[in-house]
Short mmCIF file of C-alpha atoms and ligand atoms in Angstrom, two decimals:
data_model
loop_
_atom_site.label_atom_id
_atom_site.label_comp_id
_atom_site.label_asym_id
_atom_site.label_seq_id
_atom_site.Cartn_x
_atom_site.Cartn_y
_atom_site.Cartn_z
CA MET A 46 -0.15 0.32 -0.17
CA LYS A 47 1.40 3.50 -0.96
CA TYR A 48 0.84 6.05 1.31
CA PRO A 49 1.24 9.91 1.47
CA THR A 50 5.02 10.99 2.64
CA LYS A 51 3.73 13.87 4.24
CA VAL A 52 0.67 15.36 6.30
CA ARG A 53 -0.96 18.51 7.30
CA ILE A 54 -2.93 18.13 10.34
CA VAL A 55 -5.70 21.27 11.19
CA ASP A 56 -5.79 21.05 14.84
CA VAL A 57 -9.74 22.08 15.64
CA GLY A 58 -9.32 21.78 19.53
CA PRO A 59 -9.52 25.42 20.30
CA ARG A 60 -13.07 25.51 18.26
CA ASP A 61 -14.33 22.28 17.89
CA GLY A 62 -12.91 20.91 20.97
CA LEU A 63 -14.25 24.20 23.21
CA GLN A 64 -17.13 24.55 22.12
CA ASN A 65 -19.37 22.15 24.45
CA GLU A 66 -17.23 22.62 26.90
CA LYS A 67 -20.11 23.65 29.62
CA GLN A 68 -17.66 25.70 32.19
CA PRO A 69 -16.18 28.89 30.73
CA VAL A 70 -12.93 28.48 29.53
CA PRO A 71 -10.94 32.27 30.00
CA ALA A 72 -9.86 33.36 26.56
CA GLU A 73 -6.29 33.64 27.73
CA VAL A 74 -6.70 29.64 28.39
CA LYS A 75 -7.94 29.27 24.59
CA ILE A 76 -5.20 31.79 23.34
CA SER A 77 -2.79 30.13 25.41
CA LEU A 78 -3.77 27.00 23.83
CA VAL A 79 -3.42 28.49 20.51
CA HIS A 80 0.60 29.20 21.36
CA ARG A 81 1.25 26.22 22.35
CA LEU A 82 0.00 24.34 19.34
CA GLN A 83 2.04 26.94 16.91
CA ASP A 84 4.92 25.69 19.22
CA ALA A 85 4.38 22.15 18.95
CA GLY A 86 4.61 22.57 15.30
CA LEU A 87 0.80 22.62 14.20
CA LYS A 88 0.96 24.89 10.72
CA GLU A 89 -3.35 25.22 11.00
CA ILE A 90 -4.99 25.94 13.60
CA GLU A 91 -8.96 27.01 14.08
CA VAL A 92 -9.08 29.44 16.62
CA THR A 93 -13.21 30.30 16.90
CA SER A 94 -16.20 31.03 15.46
CA PHE A 95 -18.12 33.17 14.71
CA VAL A 96 -21.62 31.91 15.32
CA SER A 97 -24.35 33.37 17.45
CA PRO A 98 -23.31 33.40 21.07
CA LYS A 99 -26.92 32.41 22.02
CA TRP A 100 -26.76 29.40 20.05
CA VAL A 101 -22.97 28.75 21.24
CA PRO A 102 -21.96 30.83 24.61
CA GLN A 103 -18.34 29.27 24.51
CA MET A 104 -17.22 31.13 21.19
CA ALA A 105 -18.74 34.47 22.80
CA ASP A 106 -14.97 35.57 22.39
CA ASN A 107 -14.01 35.28 18.99
CA ALA A 108 -12.90 38.59 18.71
CA GLU A 109 -11.22 38.74 22.16
CA VAL A 110 -9.16 35.48 21.11
CA MET A 111 -8.38 36.28 17.71
CA HIS A 112 -7.45 39.72 19.41
CA GLY A 113 -4.79 37.80 21.99
CA ILE A 114 -2.77 35.31 19.53
CA ARG A 115 0.74 35.73 18.78
CA ARG A 116 0.42 34.92 14.77
CA GLN A 117 3.33 32.71 14.01
CA PRO A 118 4.60 32.98 10.45
CA GLY A 119 3.15 29.94 8.02
CA VAL A 120 0.96 29.23 10.35
CA ARG A 121 -2.87 29.21 8.84
CA TYR A 122 -5.72 30.34 10.95
CA SER A 123 -9.21 29.56 10.55
CA VAL A 124 -12.78 30.57 11.96
CA LEU A 125 -16.31 29.61 11.56
CA THR A 126 -18.69 31.97 9.58
CA PRO A 127 -22.06 30.68 9.09
CA ASN A 128 -23.12 33.87 7.42
CA MET A 129 -22.31 37.37 6.62
CA LYS A 130 -23.01 38.48 10.03
CA GLY A 131 -20.34 36.29 10.97
CA PHE A 132 -17.88 37.29 8.43
CA GLU A 133 -18.32 40.76 8.98
CA ALA A 134 -17.87 40.50 12.34
CA ALA A 135 -14.52 38.46 11.65
CA ILE A 136 -13.30 41.24 9.84
CA ALA A 137 -13.93 43.78 11.85
CA ALA A 138 -10.91 44.09 13.45
CA PRO A 139 -7.70 45.37 11.85
CA ARG A 140 -6.00 43.42 8.52
CA GLU A 141 -3.79 41.68 10.98
CA GLU A 142 -6.28 40.06 13.05
CA TRP A 143 -8.37 38.63 10.31
CA PRO A 144 -8.49 34.89 9.61
CA ASP A 145 -6.47 33.41 6.78
CA GLU A 146 -9.18 31.07 6.32
CA ILE A 147 -13.03 31.00 7.30
CA VAL A 148 -14.75 28.14 7.62
CA VAL A 149 -18.40 27.77 5.88
CA PHE A 150 -20.56 24.32 7.42
CA GLY A 151 -23.26 22.68 5.90
CA ALA A 152 -24.61 19.34 6.49
CA ALA A 153 -25.43 16.14 4.10
CA SER A 154 -28.28 15.94 6.54
CA GLU A 155 -31.18 18.11 6.23
CA ALA A 156 -32.17 17.36 9.71
CA PHE A 157 -29.13 18.46 11.21
CA SER A 158 -28.75 21.42 9.05
CA GLN A 159 -31.72 22.61 10.66
CA LYS A 160 -30.44 21.78 13.79
CA ASN A 161 -27.49 23.32 13.48
CA ILE A 162 -27.95 26.70 11.84
CA ASN A 163 -31.40 26.48 11.60
CA CYS A 164 -31.99 26.25 7.51
CA SER A 165 -31.94 23.57 5.09
CA ILE A 166 -29.01 23.29 2.91
CA ALA A 167 -29.87 24.69 -0.14
CA GLU A 168 -31.00 27.88 2.28
CA SER A 169 -27.57 27.89 3.86
CA ILE A 170 -25.58 27.53 0.40
CA GLU A 171 -27.71 30.63 -0.44
CA ARG A 172 -26.03 32.29 3.00
CA PHE A 173 -22.20 30.70 2.36
CA ALA A 174 -22.35 32.20 -1.54
CA PRO A 175 -21.51 35.83 -0.16
CA VAL A 176 -19.33 34.61 2.68
CA ALA A 177 -17.42 32.67 0.36
CA GLU A 178 -17.48 35.69 -2.57
CA ALA A 179 -16.54 38.19 -0.12
CA ALA A 180 -13.68 36.78 1.83
CA ARG A 181 -11.84 35.46 -1.55
CA ALA A 182 -12.45 39.64 -2.76
CA LYS A 183 -10.17 39.99 0.75
CA GLY A 184 -8.16 37.37 -0.14
CA ILE A 185 -9.15 35.15 2.63
CA GLN A 186 -9.32 30.93 1.76
CA VAL A 187 -12.58 29.26 1.95
CA ARG A 188 -13.00 26.01 3.30
CA GLY A 189 -15.86 23.93 3.73
CA ALA A 190 -17.39 21.52 6.49
CA MET A 191 -19.43 18.72 5.45
CA SER A 192 -21.12 17.74 8.69
CA CYS A 193 -22.76 13.85 8.81
CA THR A 194 -21.12 12.62 5.84
CA VAL A 195 -21.97 8.82 7.24
CA GLY A 196 -24.23 9.14 9.58
CA CYS A 197 -26.41 11.74 10.86
CA PRO A 198 -28.02 12.11 14.75
CA TYR A 199 -31.73 12.59 13.29
CA GLU A 200 -31.73 10.64 9.99
CA GLY A 201 -29.74 7.44 10.46
CA ASP A 202 -26.93 6.82 7.70
CA ILE A 203 -26.51 9.09 5.34
CA SER A 204 -25.59 7.90 1.47
CA PRO A 205 -22.37 8.89 -0.71
CA ASP A 206 -25.63 10.55 -3.00
CA LYS A 207 -26.02 12.89 -0.24
CA VAL A 208 -22.59 14.06 -0.01
CA ASP A 209 -21.88 14.27 -3.72
CA TYR A 210 -24.95 16.83 -3.51
CA LEU A 211 -23.33 19.23 -0.96
CA ALA A 212 -19.79 18.66 -2.16
CA ARG A 213 -21.36 20.32 -5.83
CA LEU A 214 -23.02 22.98 -4.20
CA MET A 215 -19.85 23.63 -2.03
CA LYS A 216 -17.96 23.55 -5.45
CA GLY A 217 -20.36 26.00 -7.03
CA ILE A 218 -20.09 28.97 -4.43
CA GLY A 219 -16.05 28.76 -4.70
CA VAL A 220 -15.50 26.73 -1.60
CA GLN A 221 -11.65 25.92 -2.10
CA ARG A 222 -11.51 22.89 0.10
CA VAL A 223 -13.81 20.75 1.87
CA ASP A 224 -13.87 18.63 5.29
CA VAL A 225 -15.28 15.01 5.10
CA ALA A 226 -17.00 14.81 8.55
CA ASP A 227 -18.12 11.99 10.48
CA THR A 228 -19.58 14.33 13.34
CA ILE A 229 -21.49 11.59 15.69
CA GLY A 230 -18.24 9.08 14.93
CA VAL A 231 -20.39 6.42 13.58
CA GLY A 232 -18.25 5.90 10.49
CA THR A 233 -16.27 2.71 9.34
CA PRO A 234 -13.62 1.98 6.82
CA ARG A 235 -15.44 1.27 4.06
CA LYS A 236 -18.50 4.00 4.80
CA VAL A 237 -15.72 6.86 5.30
CA GLN A 238 -14.31 6.32 1.85
CA ARG A 239 -17.05 5.77 -0.33
CA ALA A 240 -18.16 9.49 1.53
CA ILE A 241 -14.67 10.67 0.33
CA GLU A 242 -15.51 9.00 -3.20
CA ALA A 243 -18.23 11.10 -3.63
CA THR A 244 -16.64 14.34 -2.69
CA LEU A 245 -13.62 13.49 -5.03
CA ALA A 246 -16.33 13.53 -7.91
CA HIS A 247 -15.91 17.23 -7.44
CA PHE A 248 -12.69 18.31 -5.33
CA GLY A 249 -8.72 17.35 -5.64
CA ILE A 250 -7.17 14.80 -3.39
CA ASP A 251 -5.27 18.29 -2.58
CA ASP A 252 -8.41 20.00 -1.33
CA VAL A 253 -10.20 16.95 0.63
CA SER A 254 -9.53 16.88 4.65
CA GLY A 255 -10.69 13.97 6.85
CA HIS A 256 -12.45 14.62 10.03
CA PHE A 257 -13.24 11.98 12.28
CA HIS A 258 -14.82 12.17 15.81
CA ASP A 259 -13.87 8.72 17.99
CA THR A 260 -17.44 8.02 19.43
CA TYR A 261 -17.45 4.39 18.35
CA GLY A 262 -13.55 4.23 18.17
CA GLN A 263 -12.91 4.15 14.69
CA ALA A 264 -11.49 7.06 13.97
CA LEU A 265 -7.86 6.12 13.19
CA ALA A 266 -8.96 3.13 11.56
CA ASN A 267 -10.98 6.15 9.26
CA THR A 268 -7.75 7.68 9.04
CA LEU A 269 -5.72 5.28 7.89
CA ALA A 270 -8.60 4.18 5.33
CA ALA A 271 -8.31 7.97 3.78
CA LEU A 272 -4.81 7.74 3.70
CA GLU A 273 -5.14 4.72 1.72
CA MET A 274 -7.22 7.20 -0.53
CA GLY A 275 -4.07 9.60 -0.64
CA VAL A 276 -5.99 12.18 1.44
CA TRP A 277 -3.35 13.36 3.13
CA ASN A 278 -5.26 16.47 4.97
CA PHE A 279 -6.81 16.34 8.56
CA GLN A 280 -8.79 17.77 11.29
CA SER A 281 -8.30 16.51 14.78
CA SER A 282 -8.38 18.00 18.23
CA VAL A 283 -5.61 18.21 20.96
CA ALA A 284 -6.72 15.82 24.19
CA GLY A 285 -9.53 14.24 21.75
CA LEU A 286 -11.51 17.41 22.80
CA GLY A 287 -14.74 18.20 22.35
CA GLY A 288 -18.15 16.69 21.06
CA CYS A 289 -21.16 18.79 18.91
CA PRO A 290 -23.66 20.62 20.67
CA TYR A 291 -26.47 19.49 17.87
CA ALA A 292 -24.79 15.78 18.24
CA LYS A 293 -25.88 14.41 21.57
CA GLY A 294 -23.59 11.99 22.79
CA ALA A 295 -20.99 12.31 20.29
CA THR A 296 -17.27 12.21 21.63
CA GLY A 297 -14.32 14.53 20.41
CA ASN A 298 -12.36 14.20 17.23
CA VAL A 299 -9.68 11.98 16.86
CA ALA A 300 -6.83 12.98 19.25
CA THR A 301 -4.14 15.13 16.83
CA GLU A 302 -1.42 13.37 20.01
CA ASP A 303 -3.03 9.68 19.03
CA VAL A 304 -2.80 10.75 15.06
CA VAL A 305 0.88 11.83 14.79
CA TYR A 306 1.87 8.32 16.84
CA MET A 307 0.32 6.59 14.41
CA LEU A 308 1.52 8.98 11.62
CA HIS A 309 5.11 8.90 12.74
CA GLY A 310 5.00 4.82 13.15
CA MET A 311 4.19 4.96 9.35
CA GLY A 312 7.12 7.04 8.34
CA ILE A 313 4.96 9.95 7.40
CA GLU A 314 6.01 13.59 8.16
CA THR A 315 3.98 15.90 10.03
CA GLY A 316 6.28 18.72 11.05
CA ILE A 317 4.87 18.45 14.66
CA ASP A 318 7.36 17.50 17.56
CA LEU A 319 4.78 14.90 19.41
CA ASP A 320 6.28 15.64 23.18
CA ARG A 321 5.24 19.14 23.11
CA LEU A 322 1.69 18.37 21.57
CA ILE A 323 1.27 16.02 24.59
CA ASP A 324 2.36 18.87 26.75
CA ALA A 325 -0.25 21.17 25.17
CA GLY A 326 -2.86 18.37 25.55
CA ALA A 327 -2.09 18.44 29.38
CA TYR A 328 -2.08 22.22 29.68
CA ILE A 329 -5.34 22.43 28.05
CA SER A 330 -7.06 19.18 29.63
CA GLU A 331 -5.73 20.37 33.25
CA ALA A 332 -6.97 23.65 33.13
CA LEU A 333 -10.24 21.71 32.58
CA GLY A 334 -10.06 19.65 35.04
CA ARG A 335 -9.62 16.50 33.35
CA GLU A 336 -7.02 13.43 31.65
CA PRO A 337 -6.36 14.37 28.03
CA ASN A 338 -8.72 11.95 26.23
CA SER A 339 -5.53 10.65 24.55
CA ARG A 340 -4.58 6.73 24.61
CA ALA A 341 -0.48 7.89 23.17
CA SER A 342 -0.13 11.00 25.53
CA LYS A 343 -1.66 7.81 28.52
CA ALA A 344 0.71 5.96 27.28
CA ILE A 345 4.08 8.49 27.23
CA ARG A 346 3.33 10.33 30.44
CA THR A 347 3.37 7.66 31.97
CA LYS A 348 6.71 6.07 30.73
CA ARG A 349 7.78 9.83 31.05
CA ALA A 350 6.52 9.63 35.14
CA ALA A 351 8.31 6.26 35.34
C1 HMG B 472 -26.26 30.13 12.12
C2 HMG B 472 -27.01 31.01 12.97
C3 HMG B 472 -26.69 32.28 13.71
C4 HMG B 472 -28.29 31.08 12.60
O1 HMG B 472 -29.27 31.24 13.48
P1 HMG B 472 -30.66 32.11 12.94
O2 HMG B 472 -31.37 31.92 14.65
O3 HMG B 472 -31.42 31.57 11.76
O4 HMG B 472 -30.16 33.59 12.52
P2 HMG B 472 -30.75 34.80 12.45
O5 HMG B 472 -30.14 35.34 10.65
O6 HMG B 472 -32.34 35.13 12.73
O7 HMG B 472 -30.62 35.65 13.62
C5 HMG B 472 -30.92 35.35 15.08
C6 HMG B 472 -30.09 35.75 15.85
O8 HMG B 472 -28.44 35.49 16.10
C7 HMG B 472 -27.78 36.38 15.27
N1 HMG B 472 -26.92 36.29 15.02
C8 HMG B 472 -26.78 35.74 13.72
N2 HMG B 472 -25.97 35.39 13.03
C9 HMG B 472 -24.93 35.69 13.74
C10 HMG B 472 -23.28 35.14 14.18
N3 HMG B 472 -22.89 34.90 12.72
N4 HMG B 472 -22.89 35.70 14.96
C11 HMG B 472 -23.75 36.24 16.03
N5 HMG B 472 -24.58 36.41 16.10
C12 HMG B 472 -25.42 36.15 15.33
C13 HMG B 472 -28.91 37.72 14.99
O9 HMG B 472 -28.14 39.28 15.56
C14 HMG B 472 -29.87 37.65 15.79
O10 HMG B 472 -30.07 38.37 16.96
P3 HMG B 472 -30.92 38.40 17.98
O11 HMG B 472 -31.59 40.06 16.91
O12 HMG B 472 -32.10 37.45 18.08
O13 HMG B 472 -30.15 39.37 19.40
C15 HMG B 472 -26.95 29.81 14.22
O14 HMG B 472 -27.86 28.73 14.18
C16 HMG B 472 -26.29 29.34 15.37
O15 HMG B 472 -24.93 30.40 15.75
N6 HMG B 472 -25.81 28.08 15.02
C17 HMG B 472 -24.32 27.76 15.81
C18 HMG B 472 -23.91 26.85 14.97
C19 HMG B 472 -22.63 26.66 15.35
O16 HMG B 472 -21.43 26.90 15.63
N7 HMG B 472 -22.10 24.81 15.61
C20 HMG B 472 -21.50 24.15 15.80
C21 HMG B 472 -20.27 24.16 14.85
S1 HMG B 472 -20.81 23.20 13.47
C22 HMG B 472 -19.62 21.70 14.22
O17 HMG B 472 -18.82 21.70 15.02
C23 HMG B 472 -19.51 20.87 13.07
C24 HMG B 472 -18.22 20.77 12.10
C25 HMG B 472 -17.67 21.75 11.33
O18 HMG B 472 -17.30 20.61 13.33
C26 HMG B 472 -17.55 19.52 11.76
C27 HMG B 472 -18.70 17.83 12.34
O19 HMG B 472 -17.60 17.30 12.50
O20 HMG B 472 -19.45 17.89 11.65
#
């Protein structure tokens, strides 16, 4: 089997990882997490989201976090913007505080689209189109997150033709790259491969990334299945933080530490220093008062202690 020789990871911990956190997480802790991730070698970090604070209170400090981060050259900082209001808020600050990339987020499931962003799939695309256009006009990259590409908490199994439909719509409005997300972590390798195949009808392999939650313990297997197809962009969350407010019971993304351990063991380059990444995961977990949800982190920290 031929695998990619390098992989690029977007750590979504500060956004996807923390958005569902019940306890308040101070902006300075989020900022410090971003710094620790970039110091560990992450070249892409999903920092926050410009969504309604009534819907997702944890992200209400979006502007403060974007203002507080110390930018490192070569790192891409992204934020979620579901509509023009979110996009305008994301660029209300001086140019140097703008995100490098904005993320519009749709779903392959109608029910999830309604629950998550309060509109149908078709309506969501109408909202995203001006966002994508305005972002590109300002030189900001546009990524499209596609939720529920294999399963939905409300509709059950999702067929690849629904993924094909959403990917086509995303391409049509100028989205430059897309995430194939298993939002509730129900996917298994062949199902994930079929969702990726459907996406590849509209986007090239360099513009497709895997975003796998680990609810059923399948995320590493799904990552490997995507690698086998040549996918080399992935999203994961330091310390396995997270869960989705509109997907009850879904656990966090696969832990970045576990993905990096696997990739390095396969001889695949990530540019990430696993030890420093483990420290970043331990930092945020301590701030949240719990252990990192990463097997590799646990094993390596146990070895260090011995
Ligand atoms: C999308 C909306 C805003 C639509 O919400 P809506 O209620 O349909 O929007 P609206 O335009 O009717 O506005 C209602 C209120 O929200 C305000 N509003 C409207 N837009 C914004 C904005 N951008 N920022 C701040 N405020 C906003 C607006 O000003 C108004 O305020 P009010 O007059 O009631 O005081 C809402 O449904 C929302 O914020 N949803 C949250 C969605 C979210 O963040 N979900 C989690 C992220 S997605 C995810 O985690 C999945 C992913 C990406 O990780 C991949 C995966 O694993 O699947």
